[in-house]
């Protein structure tokens, strides 16, 4: 049951929350900024920015192996961030958390390692029709030369997965399922628990792209029983250039590393290299230390607000956004899934999405336009692109009202 008291608490404290995000308090083209491009990247609270600065002011040093004080402090903060993230998603072991550059990097890592170890000609990797390009191209890149192909779960007109088709497509050729938790374009929340349960009945592991889900809902990897999960720091109020690959210990032990050098080695000779223990086996070279530490700070920030509180507040905000968009006569929402979060995409009859985006920008309203790295999905809906409005915990009902007014003004200009 949704907690109305906590929703009201965030609503009452929204200005205090917004005050922690300095970038929101500026004017664009003479208008207050309305930032509705959170699916692309979220803004950062002061605590995250200060965490980055503090590292470079006080502790700047490489991690691990150093015996001097700066290295010891940097290593402790780096590993503390790993522990915070493990706790945040309820990983069984801290060493199941691998730092990388982000969601795309994580998918590429698994695509390379899993393909290298477990796939052969004729095998299939199953994805969905709503996947981000990163979850399409990565498998093509590492699988096609080996003769591994994609099997694509179709979607219904509502933007929901065709689960009956999914079940019928599970053959012995499918060796891994890689799907998004929440569509970055449609905002559809996929039934990942059901997918994982069914996949495991067929002894098929599952990779979950949680880039769009990680900031909007509580995720418990043990409860989901997911084998692999990836997400990016910059979509959850953290820095760019840092992300997480979670994988069950058993899979990390079985797979070869993706890169060589630095921390991923235990012993090197010209004849043979012995790999390091987890998680360092998969963390070659100097990591983005400051960003990893600041991602831990972002986790602290989310936990201070409360993940359930954020989910409930954003649910009401998204419901209001959809309701108000439906009052614009020329507008059609793309994707009407029952379970929805984060993003709402739409087209406006007779208007190009980029023209709408530019006219909104002139009014200080930031949205995303284009195909959102989901070109196959655009082809399914027979459109070239959409306007996408995506929310975060610092957005307000009044900002949605600003968006609706801005849209009506843009349509009036374009159709005059």
PDB file of N, CA and C in Angstrom, residues 228-330:
ATOM      1  N   UNK A 228      22.568 -11.022 -13.417  1.00  0.00           N
ATOM      2  CA  UNK A 228      23.395  -9.859 -13.714  1.00  0.00           C
ATOM      3  C   UNK A 228      22.508  -8.615 -13.706  1.00  0.00           C
ATOM      4  N   UNK A 229      23.057  -7.490 -13.271  1.00  0.00           N
ATOM      5  CA  UNK A 229      22.319  -6.232 -13.347  1.00  0.00           C
ATOM      6  C   UNK A 229      23.319  -5.091 -13.544  1.00  0.00           C
ATOM      7  N   UNK A 230      22.935  -4.130 -14.372  1.00  0.00           N
ATOM      8  CA  UNK A 230      23.803  -2.986 -14.654  1.00  0.00           C
ATOM      9  C   UNK A 230      23.021  -1.687 -14.470  1.00  0.00           C
ATOM     10  N   UNK A 231      23.728  -0.640 -14.039  1.00  0.00           N
ATOM     11  CA  UNK A 231      23.119   0.689 -13.954  1.00  0.00           C
ATOM     12  C   UNK A 231      24.208   1.745 -13.917  1.00  0.00           C
ATOM     13  N   UNK A 232      23.804   2.994 -14.132  1.00  0.00           N
ATOM     14  CA  UNK A 232      24.731   4.123 -14.223  1.00  0.00           C
ATOM     15  C   UNK A 232      24.554   5.065 -13.045  1.00  0.00           C
ATOM     16  N   UNK A 233      25.665   5.619 -12.559  1.00  0.00           N
ATOM     17  CA  UNK A 233      25.606   6.563 -11.454  1.00  0.00           C
ATOM     18  C   UNK A 233      24.919   7.858 -11.799  1.00  0.00           C
ATOM     19  N   UNK A 234      25.117   8.349 -13.023  1.00  0.00           N
ATOM     20  CA  UNK A 234      24.604   9.681 -13.361  1.00  0.00           C
ATOM     21  C   UNK A 234      23.099   9.728 -13.516  1.00  0.00           C
ATOM     22  N   UNK A 235      22.440   8.571 -13.550  1.00  0.00           N
ATOM     23  CA  UNK A 235      20.975   8.540 -13.613  1.00  0.00           C
ATOM     24  C   UNK A 235      20.348   8.392 -12.228  1.00  0.00           C
ATOM     25  N   UNK A 236      21.203   8.380 -11.180  1.00  0.00           N
ATOM     26  CA  UNK A 236      20.718   8.258  -9.805  1.00  0.00           C
ATOM     27  C   UNK A 236      21.389   9.301  -8.914  1.00  0.00           C
ATOM     28  N   UNK A 237      21.540  10.523  -9.479  1.00  0.00           N
ATOM     29  CA  UNK A 237      22.035  11.687  -8.745  1.00  0.00           C
ATOM     30  C   UNK A 237      23.536  11.621  -8.455  1.00  0.00           C
ATOM     31  N   UNK A 238      24.234  10.681  -9.111  1.00  0.00           N
ATOM     32  CA  UNK A 238      25.674  10.559  -8.959  1.00  0.00           C
ATOM     33  C   UNK A 238      26.410  11.138 -10.150  1.00  0.00           C
ATOM     34  N   UNK A 239      27.738  11.004 -10.174  1.00  0.00           N
ATOM     35  CA  UNK A 239      28.541  11.572 -11.258  1.00  0.00           C
ATOM     36  C   UNK A 239      28.428  10.764 -12.549  1.00  0.00           C
ATOM     37  N   UNK A 240      28.884  11.382 -13.642  1.00  0.00           N
ATOM     38  CA  UNK A 240      29.022  10.653 -14.899  1.00  0.00           C
ATOM     39  C   UNK A 240      30.293   9.817 -14.851  1.00  0.00           C
ATOM     40  N   UNK A 241      30.382   8.863 -15.767  1.00  0.00           N
ATOM     41  CA  UNK A 241      31.595   8.068 -15.904  1.00  0.00           C
ATOM     42  C   UNK A 241      31.775   6.984 -14.873  1.00  0.00           C
ATOM     43  N   UNK A 242      30.724   6.675 -14.118  1.00  0.00           N
ATOM     44  CA  UNK A 242      30.793   5.599 -13.129  1.00  0.00           C
ATOM     45  C   UNK A 242      29.497   4.806 -13.180  1.00  0.00           C
ATOM     46  N   UNK A 243      29.618   3.499 -13.075  1.00  0.00           N
ATOM     47  CA  UNK A 243      28.444   2.635 -13.077  1.00  0.00           C
ATOM     48  C   UNK A 243      28.754   1.345 -12.359  1.00  0.00           C
ATOM     49  N   UNK A 244      27.756   0.481 -12.329  1.00  0.00           N
ATOM     50  CA  UNK A 244      27.874  -0.769 -11.570  1.00  0.00           C
ATOM     51  C   UNK A 244      27.442  -1.954 -12.423  1.00  0.00           C
ATOM     52  N   UNK A 245      28.251  -2.981 -12.394  1.00  0.00           N
ATOM     53  CA  UNK A 245      27.839  -4.307 -12.828  1.00  0.00           C
ATOM     54  C   UNK A 245      27.697  -5.151 -11.569  1.00  0.00           C
ATOM     55  N   UNK A 246      26.475  -5.609 -11.308  1.00  0.00           N
ATOM     56  CA  UNK A 246      26.260  -6.612 -10.267  1.00  0.00           C
ATOM     57  C   UNK A 246      26.174  -7.965 -10.960  1.00  0.00           C
ATOM     58  N   UNK A 247      26.818  -8.954 -10.387  1.00  0.00           N
ATOM     59  CA  UNK A 247      26.671 -10.325 -10.890  1.00  0.00           C
ATOM     60  C   UNK A 247      26.806 -11.295  -9.733  1.00  0.00           C
ATOM     61  N   UNK A 248      26.054 -12.360  -9.795  1.00  0.00           N
ATOM     62  CA  UNK A 248      26.201 -13.396  -8.773  1.00  0.00           C
ATOM     63  C   UNK A 248      27.634 -13.924  -8.774  1.00  0.00           C
ATOM     64  N   UNK A 249      28.113 -14.218  -7.600  1.00  0.00           N
ATOM     65  CA  UNK A 249      29.490 -14.684  -7.433  1.00  0.00           C
ATOM     66  C   UNK A 249      29.812 -15.855  -8.358  1.00  0.00           C
ATOM     67  N   UNK A 250      28.880 -16.775  -8.504  1.00  0.00           N
ATOM     68  CA  UNK A 250      29.159 -17.969  -9.303  1.00  0.00           C
ATOM     69  C   UNK A 250      29.461 -17.620 -10.756  1.00  0.00           C
ATOM     70  N   UNK A 251      28.773 -16.594 -11.291  1.00  0.00           N
ATOM     71  CA  UNK A 251      29.015 -16.196 -12.673  1.00  0.00           C
ATOM     72  C   UNK A 251      30.343 -15.444 -12.795  1.00  0.00           C
ATOM     73  N   UNK A 252      30.640 -14.599 -11.845  1.00  0.00           N
ATOM     74  CA  UNK A 252      31.900 -13.863 -11.888  1.00  0.00           C
ATOM     75  C   UNK A 252      33.098 -14.803 -11.789  1.00  0.00           C
ATOM     76  N   UNK A 253      32.947 -15.869 -11.035  1.00  0.00           N
ATOM     77  CA  UNK A 253      34.030 -16.841 -10.932  1.00  0.00           C
ATOM     78  C   UNK A 253      34.221 -17.611 -12.238  1.00  0.00           C
ATOM     79  N   UNK A 254      33.119 -17.880 -12.936  1.00  0.00           N
ATOM     80  CA  UNK A 254      33.188 -18.680 -14.165  1.00  0.00           C
ATOM     81  C   UNK A 254      33.717 -17.889 -15.357  1.00  0.00           C
ATOM     82  N   UNK A 255      33.403 -16.594 -15.416  1.00  0.00           N
ATOM     83  CA  UNK A 255      33.706 -15.815 -16.609  1.00  0.00           C
ATOM     84  C   UNK A 255      35.147 -15.315 -16.617  1.00  0.00           C
ATOM     85  N   UNK A 256      35.733 -15.194 -17.803  1.00  0.00           N
ATOM     86  CA  UNK A 256      37.061 -14.590 -17.909  1.00  0.00           C
ATOM     87  C   UNK A 256      36.957 -13.078 -17.766  1.00  0.00           C
ATOM     88  N   UNK A 257      38.035 -12.397 -17.398  1.00  0.00           N
ATOM     89  CA  UNK A 257      37.988 -10.932 -17.333  1.00  0.00           C
ATOM     90  C   UNK A 257      37.864 -10.329 -18.722  1.00  0.00           C
ATOM     91  N   UNK A 258      37.377  -9.087 -18.769  1.00  0.00           N
ATOM     92  CA  UNK A 258      37.170  -8.417 -20.047  1.00  0.00           C
ATOM     93  C   UNK A 258      38.388  -7.616 -20.476  1.00  0.00           C
ATOM     94  N   UNK A 259      39.188  -7.159 -19.508  1.00  0.00           N
ATOM     95  CA  UNK A 259      40.365  -6.344 -19.795  1.00  0.00           C
ATOM     96  C   UNK A 259      41.532  -6.789 -18.938  1.00  0.00           C
ATOM     97  N   UNK A 260      42.734  -6.460 -19.408  1.00  0.00           N
ATOM     98  CA  UNK A 260      43.921  -6.843 -18.657  1.00  0.00           C
ATOM     99  C   UNK A 260      44.680  -5.637 -18.152  1.00  0.00           C
ATOM    100  N   UNK A 261      45.355  -5.811 -16.996  1.00  0.00           N
ATOM    101  CA  UNK A 261      46.193  -4.751 -16.455  1.00  0.00           C
ATOM    102  C   UNK A 261      45.752  -4.289 -15.086  1.00  0.00           C
ATOM    103  N   UNK A 262      46.673  -3.682 -14.355  1.00  0.00           N
ATOM    104  CA  UNK A 262      46.325  -3.085 -13.071  1.00  0.00           C
ATOM    105  C   UNK A 262      45.837  -4.099 -12.058  1.00  0.00           C
ATOM    106  N   UNK A 263      44.737  -3.738 -11.391  1.00  0.00           N
ATOM    107  CA  UNK A 263      44.268  -4.520 -10.245  1.00  0.00           C
ATOM    108  C   UNK A 263      43.746  -5.912 -10.595  1.00  0.00           C
ATOM    109  N   UNK A 264      43.527  -6.202 -11.887  1.00  0.00           N
ATOM    110  CA  UNK A 264      42.903  -7.490 -12.193  1.00  0.00           C
ATOM    111  C   UNK A 264      43.901  -8.655 -12.161  1.00  0.00           C
ATOM    112  N   UNK A 265      45.175  -8.370 -11.862  1.00  0.00           N
ATOM    113  CA  UNK A 265      46.167  -9.442 -11.843  1.00  0.00           C
ATOM    114  C   UNK A 265      46.625  -9.756 -10.422  1.00  0.00           C
ATOM    115  N   UNK A 266      47.003 -11.021 -10.232  1.00  0.00           N
ATOM    116  CA  UNK A 266      47.638 -11.440  -8.974  1.00  0.00           C
ATOM    117  C   UNK A 266      49.129 -11.667  -9.185  1.00  0.00           C
ATOM    118  N   UNK A 267      49.451 -12.313 -10.310  1.00  0.00           N
ATOM    119  CA  UNK A 267      50.867 -12.548 -10.631  1.00  0.00           C
ATOM    120  C   UNK A 267      51.025 -12.583 -12.148  1.00  0.00           C
ATOM    121  N   UNK A 268      52.074 -11.925 -12.647  1.00  0.00           N
ATOM    122  CA  UNK A 268      52.333 -11.875 -14.084  1.00  0.00           C
ATOM    123  C   UNK A 268      53.745 -12.359 -14.376  1.00  0.00           C
ATOM    124  N   UNK A 269      53.862 -13.239 -15.358  1.00  0.00           N
ATOM    125  CA  UNK A 269      55.151 -13.590 -15.939  1.00  0.00           C
ATOM    126  C   UNK A 269      54.980 -13.567 -17.446  1.00  0.00           C
ATOM    127  N   UNK A 270      56.069 -13.697 -18.189  1.00  0.00           N
ATOM    128  CA  UNK A 270      55.951 -13.714 -19.642  1.00  0.00           C
ATOM    129  C   UNK A 270      55.279 -14.992 -20.134  1.00  0.00           C
ATOM    130  N   UNK A 271      55.194 -15.970 -19.265  1.00  0.00           N
ATOM    131  CA  UNK A 271      54.578 -17.232 -19.661  1.00  0.00           C
ATOM    132  C   UNK A 271      53.107 -17.333 -19.264  1.00  0.00           C
ATOM    133  N   UNK A 272      52.754 -16.694 -18.133  1.00  0.00           N
ATOM    134  CA  UNK A 272      51.382 -16.900 -17.614  1.00  0.00           C
ATOM    135  C   UNK A 272      50.994 -15.775 -16.667  1.00  0.00           C
ATOM    136  N   UNK A 273      49.697 -15.446 -16.656  1.00  0.00           N
ATOM    137  CA  UNK A 273      49.149 -14.466 -15.718  1.00  0.00           C
ATOM    138  C   UNK A 273      48.085 -15.130 -14.855  1.00  0.00           C
ATOM    139  N   UNK A 274      48.128 -14.877 -13.575  1.00  0.00           N
ATOM    140  CA  UNK A 274      47.104 -15.355 -12.647  1.00  0.00           C
ATOM    141  C   UNK A 274      46.202 -14.183 -12.289  1.00  0.00           C
ATOM    142  N   UNK A 275      44.894 -14.374 -12.424  1.00  0.00           N
ATOM    143  CA  UNK A 275      43.943 -13.291 -12.180  1.00  0.00           C
ATOM    144  C   UNK A 275      43.717 -13.073 -10.692  1.00  0.00           C
ATOM    145  N   UNK A 276      43.374 -11.841 -10.351  1.00  0.00           N
ATOM    146  CA  UNK A 276      43.094 -11.460  -8.977  1.00  0.00           C
ATOM    147  C   UNK A 276      41.749 -12.038  -8.532  1.00  0.00           C
ATOM    148  N   UNK A 277      41.504 -12.010  -7.238  1.00  0.00           N
ATOM    149  CA  UNK A 277      40.211 -12.456  -6.715  1.00  0.00           C
ATOM    150  C   UNK A 277      39.158 -11.373  -6.958  1.00  0.00           C
ATOM    151  N   UNK A 278      37.911 -11.733  -6.750  1.00  0.00           N
ATOM    152  CA  UNK A 278      36.801 -10.786  -6.945  1.00  0.00           C
ATOM    153  C   UNK A 278      36.845  -9.703  -5.879  1.00  0.00           C
ATOM    154  N   UNK A 279      36.432  -8.490  -6.239  1.00  0.00           N
ATOM    155  CA  UNK A 279      35.897  -8.027  -7.520  1.00  0.00           C
ATOM    156  C   UNK A 279      36.968  -7.532  -8.483  1.00  0.00           C
ATOM    157  N   UNK A 280      38.235  -7.545  -8.031  1.00  0.00           N
ATOM    158  CA  UNK A 280      39.296  -6.864  -8.779  1.00  0.00           C
ATOM    159  C   UNK A 280      39.621  -7.543 -10.102  1.00  0.00           C
ATOM    160  N   UNK A 281      39.241  -8.795 -10.237  1.00  0.00           N
ATOM    161  CA  UNK A 281      39.411  -9.523 -11.494  1.00  0.00           C
ATOM    162  C   UNK A 281      38.796  -8.773 -12.672  1.00  0.00           C
ATOM    163  N   UNK A 282      37.755  -7.990 -12.402  1.00  0.00           N
ATOM    164  CA  UNK A 282      37.034  -7.274 -13.464  1.00  0.00           C
ATOM    165  C   UNK A 282      37.253  -5.757 -13.407  1.00  0.00           C
ATOM    166  N   UNK A 283      38.255  -5.298 -12.653  1.00  0.00           N
ATOM    167  CA  UNK A 283      38.505  -3.860 -12.541  1.00  0.00           C
ATOM    168  C   UNK A 283      39.943  -3.545 -12.935  1.00  0.00           C
ATOM    169  N   UNK A 284      40.207  -3.639 -14.232  1.00  0.00           N
ATOM    170  CA  UNK A 284      41.548  -3.387 -14.750  1.00  0.00           C
ATOM    171  C   UNK A 284      41.851  -1.893 -14.759  1.00  0.00           C
ATOM    172  N   UNK A 285      43.089  -1.542 -14.407  1.00  0.00           N
ATOM    173  CA  UNK A 285      43.523  -0.157 -14.499  1.00  0.00           C
ATOM    174  C   UNK A 285      43.023   0.705 -13.353  1.00  0.00           C
ATOM    175  N   UNK A 286      43.461   1.981 -13.384  1.00  0.00           N
ATOM    176  CA  UNK A 286      43.024   2.921 -12.363  1.00  0.00           C
ATOM    177  C   UNK A 286      41.549   3.256 -12.556  1.00  0.00           C
ATOM    178  N   UNK A 287      40.714   3.032 -11.566  1.00  0.00           N
ATOM    179  CA  UNK A 287      39.274   3.307 -11.706  1.00  0.00           C
ATOM    180  C   UNK A 287      38.981   4.795 -11.556  1.00  0.00           C
ATOM    181  N   UNK A 288      37.738   5.161 -11.789  1.00  0.00           N
ATOM    182  CA  UNK A 288      37.293   6.531 -11.532  1.00  0.00           C
ATOM    183  C   UNK A 288      37.011   6.649 -10.036  1.00  0.00           C
ATOM    184  N   UNK A 289      38.068   6.851  -9.265  1.00  0.00           N
ATOM    185  CA  UNK A 289      38.001   6.761  -7.808  1.00  0.00           C
ATOM    186  C   UNK A 289      37.044   7.799  -7.227  1.00  0.00           C
ATOM    187  N   UNK A 290      37.229   9.050  -7.636  1.00  0.00           N
ATOM    188  CA  UNK A 290      36.392  10.119  -7.086  1.00  0.00           C
ATOM    189  C   UNK A 290      34.920   9.885  -7.394  1.00  0.00           C
ATOM    190  N   UNK A 291      34.624   9.413  -8.612  1.00  0.00           N
ATOM    191  CA  UNK A 291      33.230   9.185  -9.006  1.00  0.00           C
ATOM    192  C   UNK A 291      32.621   8.006  -8.250  1.00  0.00           C
ATOM    193  N   UNK A 292      33.423   6.973  -7.999  1.00  0.00           N
ATOM    194  CA  UNK A 292      32.928   5.838  -7.220  1.00  0.00           C
ATOM    195  C   UNK A 292      32.571   6.271  -5.806  1.00  0.00           C
ATOM    196  N   UNK A 293      33.438   7.069  -5.209  1.00  0.00           N
ATOM    197  CA  UNK A 293      33.176   7.570  -3.857  1.00  0.00           C
ATOM    198  C   UNK A 293      31.926   8.443  -3.851  1.00  0.00           C
ATOM    199  N   UNK A 294      31.794   9.314  -4.861  1.00  0.00           N
ATOM    200  CA  UNK A 294      30.629  10.195  -4.939  1.00  0.00           C
ATOM    201  C   UNK A 294      29.351   9.428  -5.240  1.00  0.00           C
ATOM    202  N   UNK A 295      29.464   8.286  -5.937  1.00  0.00           N
ATOM    203  CA  UNK A 295      28.281   7.447  -6.146  1.00  0.00           C
ATOM    204  C   UNK A 295      27.801   6.891  -4.810  1.00  0.00           C
ATOM    205  N   UNK A 296      28.732   6.542  -3.942  1.00  0.00           N
ATOM    206  CA  UNK A 296      28.343   6.144  -2.594  1.00  0.00           C
ATOM    207  C   UNK A 296      27.614   7.252  -1.868  1.00  0.00           C
ATOM    208  N   UNK A 297      28.048   8.494  -2.084  1.00  0.00           N
ATOM    209  CA  UNK A 297      27.362   9.645  -1.486  1.00  0.00           C
ATOM    210  C   UNK A 297      25.964   9.812  -2.060  1.00  0.00           C
ATOM    211  N   UNK A 298      25.803   9.554  -3.359  1.00  0.00           N
ATOM    212  CA  UNK A 298      24.476   9.613  -3.983  1.00  0.00           C
ATOM    213  C   UNK A 298      23.536   8.579  -3.384  1.00  0.00           C
ATOM    214  N   UNK A 299      24.068   7.399  -3.096  1.00  0.00           N
ATOM    215  CA  UNK A 299      23.271   6.365  -2.427  1.00  0.00           C
ATOM    216  C   UNK A 299      22.840   6.853  -1.046  1.00  0.00           C
ATOM    217  N   UNK A 300      23.766   7.487  -0.323  1.00  0.00           N
ATOM    218  CA  UNK A 300      23.417   8.055   0.985  1.00  0.00           C
ATOM    219  C   UNK A 300      22.272   9.051   0.842  1.00  0.00           C
ATOM    220  N   UNK A 301      22.338   9.880  -0.189  1.00  0.00           N
ATOM    221  CA  UNK A 301      21.309  10.902  -0.391  1.00  0.00           C
ATOM    222  C   UNK A 301      19.944  10.263  -0.655  1.00  0.00           C
ATOM    223  N   UNK A 302      19.907   9.277  -1.542  1.00  0.00           N
ATOM    224  CA  UNK A 302      18.644   8.599  -1.858  1.00  0.00           C
ATOM    225  C   UNK A 302      18.073   7.936  -0.605  1.00  0.00           C
ATOM    226  N   UNK A 303      18.930   7.305   0.170  1.00  0.00           N
ATOM    227  CA  UNK A 303      18.456   6.621   1.376  1.00  0.00           C
ATOM    228  C   UNK A 303      17.964   7.611   2.422  1.00  0.00           C
ATOM    229  N   UNK A 304      18.566   8.801   2.435  1.00  0.00           N
ATOM    230  CA  UNK A 304      18.096   9.824   3.387  1.00  0.00           C
ATOM    231  C   UNK A 304      16.680  10.277   3.041  1.00  0.00           C
ATOM    232  N   UNK A 305      16.395  10.462   1.749  1.00  0.00           N
ATOM    233  CA  UNK A 305      15.034  10.826   1.332  1.00  0.00           C
ATOM    234  C   UNK A 305      14.097   9.637   1.513  1.00  0.00           C
ATOM    235  N   UNK A 306      14.578   8.452   1.131  1.00  0.00           N
ATOM    236  CA  UNK A 306      13.776   7.228   1.239  1.00  0.00           C
ATOM    237  C   UNK A 306      13.324   6.742  -0.128  1.00  0.00           C
ATOM    238  N   UNK A 307      13.773   5.551  -0.533  1.00  0.00           N
ATOM    239  CA  UNK A 307      13.434   5.034  -1.855  1.00  0.00           C
ATOM    240  C   UNK A 307      11.936   4.826  -2.024  1.00  0.00           C
ATOM    241  N   UNK A 308      11.280   4.302  -1.015  1.00  0.00           N
ATOM    242  CA  UNK A 308       9.833   4.095  -1.115  1.00  0.00           C
ATOM    243  C   UNK A 308       9.105   5.432  -1.205  1.00  0.00           C
ATOM    244  N   UNK A 309       9.576   6.428  -0.457  1.00  0.00           N
ATOM    245  CA  UNK A 309       8.976   7.748  -0.500  1.00  0.00           C
ATOM    246  C   UNK A 309       9.139   8.376  -1.889  1.00  0.00           C
ATOM    247  N   UNK A 310      10.331   8.216  -2.470  1.00  0.00           N
ATOM    248  CA  UNK A 310      10.579   8.727  -3.813  1.00  0.00           C
ATOM    249  C   UNK A 310       9.652   8.051  -4.818  1.00  0.00           C
ATOM    250  N   UNK A 311       9.538   6.738  -4.733  1.00  0.00           N
ATOM    251  CA  UNK A 311       8.674   5.990  -5.671  1.00  0.00           C
ATOM    252  C   UNK A 311       7.237   6.454  -5.596  1.00  0.00           C
ATOM    253  N   UNK A 312       6.731   6.614  -4.388  1.00  0.00           N
ATOM    254  CA  UNK A 312       5.339   7.025  -4.217  1.00  0.00           C
ATOM    255  C   UNK A 312       5.099   8.443  -4.744  1.00  0.00           C
ATOM    256  N   UNK A 313       6.002   9.357  -4.405  1.00  0.00           N
ATOM    257  CA  UNK A 313       5.860  10.735  -4.873  1.00  0.00           C
ATOM    258  C   UNK A 313       5.926  10.802  -6.391  1.00  0.00           C
ATOM    259  N   UNK A 314       6.886  10.109  -6.989  1.00  0.00           N
ATOM    260  CA  UNK A 314       7.024  10.130  -8.444  1.00  0.00           C
ATOM    261  C   UNK A 314       5.857   9.451  -9.142  1.00  0.00           C
ATOM    262  N   UNK A 315       5.269   8.449  -8.501  1.00  0.00           N
ATOM    263  CA  UNK A 315       4.087   7.799  -9.078  1.00  0.00           C
ATOM    264  C   UNK A 315       2.965   8.808  -9.251  1.00  0.00           C
ATOM    265  N   UNK A 316       2.712   9.593  -8.217  1.00  0.00           N
ATOM    266  CA  UNK A 316       1.661  10.606  -8.302  1.00  0.00           C
ATOM    267  C   UNK A 316       2.005  11.683  -9.321  1.00  0.00           C
ATOM    268  N   UNK A 317       3.273  12.062  -9.368  1.00  0.00           N
ATOM    269  CA  UNK A 317       3.716  13.083 -10.307  1.00  0.00           C
ATOM    270  C   UNK A 317       3.556  12.597 -11.746  1.00  0.00           C
ATOM    271  N   UNK A 318       3.911  11.345 -12.007  1.00  0.00           N
ATOM    272  CA  UNK A 318       3.774  10.777 -13.352  1.00  0.00           C
ATOM    273  C   UNK A 318       2.310  10.658 -13.750  1.00  0.00           C
ATOM    274  N   UNK A 319       1.480  10.249 -12.811  1.00  0.00           N
ATOM    275  CA  UNK A 319       0.039  10.162 -13.073  1.00  0.00           C
ATOM    276  C   UNK A 319      -0.512  11.527 -13.470  1.00  0.00           C
ATOM    277  N   UNK A 320      -0.083  12.562 -12.765  1.00  0.00           N
ATOM    278  CA  UNK A 320      -0.508  13.931 -13.077  1.00  0.00           C
ATOM    279  C   UNK A 320       0.016  14.372 -14.445  1.00  0.00           C
ATOM    280  N   UNK A 321       1.257  14.026 -14.751  1.00  0.00           N
ATOM    281  CA  UNK A 321       1.842  14.365 -16.048  1.00  0.00           C
ATOM    282  C   UNK A 321       1.045  13.750 -17.188  1.00  0.00           C
ATOM    283  N   UNK A 322       0.725  12.473 -17.078  1.00  0.00           N
ATOM    284  CA  UNK A 322      -0.033  11.790 -18.131  1.00  0.00           C
ATOM    285  C   UNK A 322      -1.421  12.396 -18.271  1.00  0.00           C
ATOM    286  N   UNK A 323      -2.067  12.658 -17.146  1.00  0.00           N
ATOM    287  CA  UNK A 323      -3.408  13.254 -17.186  1.00  0.00           C
ATOM    288  C   UNK A 323      -3.396  14.602 -17.899  1.00  0.00           C
ATOM    289  N   UNK A 324      -2.422  15.438 -17.586  1.00  0.00           N
ATOM    290  CA  UNK A 324      -2.355  16.765 -18.190  1.00  0.00           C
ATOM    291  C   UNK A 324      -1.953  16.705 -19.662  1.00  0.00           C
ATOM    292  N   UNK A 325      -1.060  15.804 -20.022  1.00  0.00           N
ATOM    293  CA  UNK A 325      -0.698  15.652 -21.433  1.00  0.00           C
ATOM    294  C   UNK A 325      -1.912  15.244 -22.264  1.00  0.00           C
ATOM    295  N   UNK A 326      -2.771  14.445 -21.701  1.00  0.00           N
ATOM    296  CA  UNK A 326      -3.962  13.992 -22.421  1.00  0.00           C
ATOM    297  C   UNK A 326      -4.980  15.109 -22.647  1.00  0.00           C
ATOM    298  N   UNK A 327      -4.769  16.268 -22.037  1.00  0.00           N
ATOM    299  CA  UNK A 327      -5.659  17.409 -22.293  1.00  0.00           C
ATOM    300  C   UNK A 327      -5.243  18.191 -23.539  1.00  0.00           C
ATOM    301  N   UNK A 328      -4.060  17.887 -24.063  1.00  0.00           N
ATOM    302  CA  UNK A 328      -3.583  18.556 -25.278  1.00  0.00           C
ATOM    303  C   UNK A 328      -4.112  17.781 -26.485  1.00  0.00           C
ATOM    304  N   UNK A 329      -5.032  18.367 -27.217  1.00  0.00           N
ATOM    305  CA  UNK A 329      -5.793  17.645 -28.246  1.00  0.00           C
ATOM    306  C   UNK A 329      -4.906  17.035 -29.328  1.00  0.00           C
ATOM    307  N   UNK A 330      -3.879  17.749 -29.746  1.00  0.00           N
ATOM    308  CA  UNK A 330      -3.046  17.291 -30.857  1.00  0.00           C
ATOM    309  C   UNK A 330      -2.020  16.249 -30.433  1.00  0.00           C
TER     310      UNK A 330
END
